[in-house]
mmCIF file of C-alpha atoms in Angstrom:
data_model
loop_
_atom_site.group_PDB
_atom_site.id
_atom_site.type_symbol
_atom_site.label_atom_id
_atom_site.label_comp_id
_atom_site.label_asym_id
_atom_site.label_seq_id
_atom_site.Cartn_x
_atom_site.Cartn_y
_atom_site.Cartn_z
ATOM 1 C CA MET A 1 -0.124 17.428 16.910
ATOM 2 C CA TYR A 2 1.174 19.031 13.734
ATOM 3 C CA ASN A 3 4.160 20.801 15.324
ATOM 4 C CA GLU A 4 2.509 24.175 14.784
ATOM 5 C CA LEU A 5 3.481 25.697 18.123
ATOM 6 C CA PRO A 6 6.743 27.510 18.717
ATOM 7 C CA ALA A 7 9.280 25.499 20.707
ATOM 8 C CA SER A 8 8.979 28.007 23.552
ATOM 9 C CA ALA A 9 5.365 26.885 24.144
ATOM 10 C CA LEU A 10 6.178 23.178 24.490
ATOM 11 C CA PRO A 11 7.114 23.179 28.201
ATOM 12 C CA GLU A 12 3.795 24.823 29.093
ATOM 13 C CA ILE A 13 1.865 22.319 26.986
ATOM 14 C CA GLU A 14 3.756 19.375 28.463
ATOM 15 C CA GLU A 15 3.075 20.616 31.978
ATOM 16 C CA ALA A 16 -0.625 21.044 31.228
ATOM 17 C CA LEU A 17 -0.780 17.495 29.853
ATOM 18 C CA GLN A 18 0.918 16.123 32.968
ATOM 19 C CA HIS A 19 -1.452 17.865 35.361
ATOM 20 C CA ASP A 20 -4.763 17.553 33.508
ATOM 21 C CA PRO A 21 -5.793 13.933 32.859
ATOM 22 C CA GLU A 22 -8.811 14.992 30.800
ATOM 23 C CA LEU A 23 -6.620 17.104 28.543
ATOM 24 C CA ALA A 24 -4.080 14.286 28.255
ATOM 25 C CA THR A 25 -6.825 11.817 27.299
ATOM 26 C CA ALA A 26 -8.231 14.184 24.689
ATOM 27 C CA CYS A 27 -4.752 14.725 23.266
ATOM 28 C CA ALA A 28 -4.109 10.971 23.116
ATOM 29 C CA ASP A 29 -7.443 10.444 21.347
ATOM 30 C CA LEU A 30 -6.598 13.124 18.800
ATOM 31 C CA LEU A 31 -3.161 11.642 18.162
ATOM 32 C CA LEU A 32 -4.707 8.210 17.624
ATOM 33 C CA ALA A 33 -7.263 9.686 15.227
ATOM 34 C CA GLN A 34 -4.479 11.490 13.367
ATOM 35 C CA ARG A 35 -2.475 8.268 12.955
ATOM 36 C CA THR A 36 -5.579 6.378 11.868
ATOM 37 C CA LEU A 37 -6.533 8.995 9.285
ATOM 38 C CA ASN A 38 -2.981 9.200 7.958
ATOM 39 C CA ALA A 39 -3.070 5.437 7.317
ATOM 40 C CA LEU A 40 -6.139 5.668 5.064
ATOM 41 C CA ARG A 41 -5.821 5.060 1.362
ATOM 42 C CA TYR A 42 -6.138 8.110 -0.849
ATOM 43 C CA GLU A 43 -7.111 6.360 -4.052
ATOM 44 C CA PRO A 44 -10.176 4.395 -5.063
ATOM 45 C CA ARG A 45 -10.114 0.630 -5.336
ATOM 46 C CA PRO A 46 -9.329 -0.604 -8.867
ATOM 47 C CA ALA A 47 -12.907 -1.891 -9.257
ATOM 48 C CA VAL A 48 -14.284 1.597 -8.596
ATOM 49 C CA SER A 49 -11.966 3.155 -11.171
ATOM 50 C CA ALA A 50 -12.968 0.485 -13.690
ATOM 51 C CA ARG A 51 -16.672 1.208 -13.144
ATOM 52 C CA ILE A 52 -16.150 4.939 -13.616
ATOM 53 C CA LEU A 53 -14.228 4.378 -16.852
ATOM 54 C CA GLU A 54 -16.871 1.933 -18.075
ATOM 55 C CA TYR A 55 -19.622 4.452 -17.331
ATOM 56 C CA SER A 56 -17.716 7.245 -19.070
ATOM 57 C CA ARG A 57 -17.642 5.199 -22.282
ATOM 58 C CA THR A 58 -21.445 5.396 -22.489
ATOM 59 C CA PHE A 59 -21.222 9.077 -23.440
ATOM 60 C CA PRO A 60 -20.518 10.188 -26.998
ATOM 61 C CA ALA A 61 -17.034 11.518 -27.593
ATOM 62 C CA SER A 62 -16.871 15.291 -27.643
ATOM 63 C CA ARG A 63 -15.318 17.000 -30.629
#
């Protein structure tokens, strides 16, 4: 999934995926999950940032 295996291991993995439907299904599910997670946003919505900044202004400034 993350290209962590050496190239020499790929034929064995591909063969296992071709001959084991349960393994192939699990692999497909993991790849879908990976793509879904990679599409997530990594920053808060602007409204959330605004609320945090607004809350932070309720504290006295440190010197």
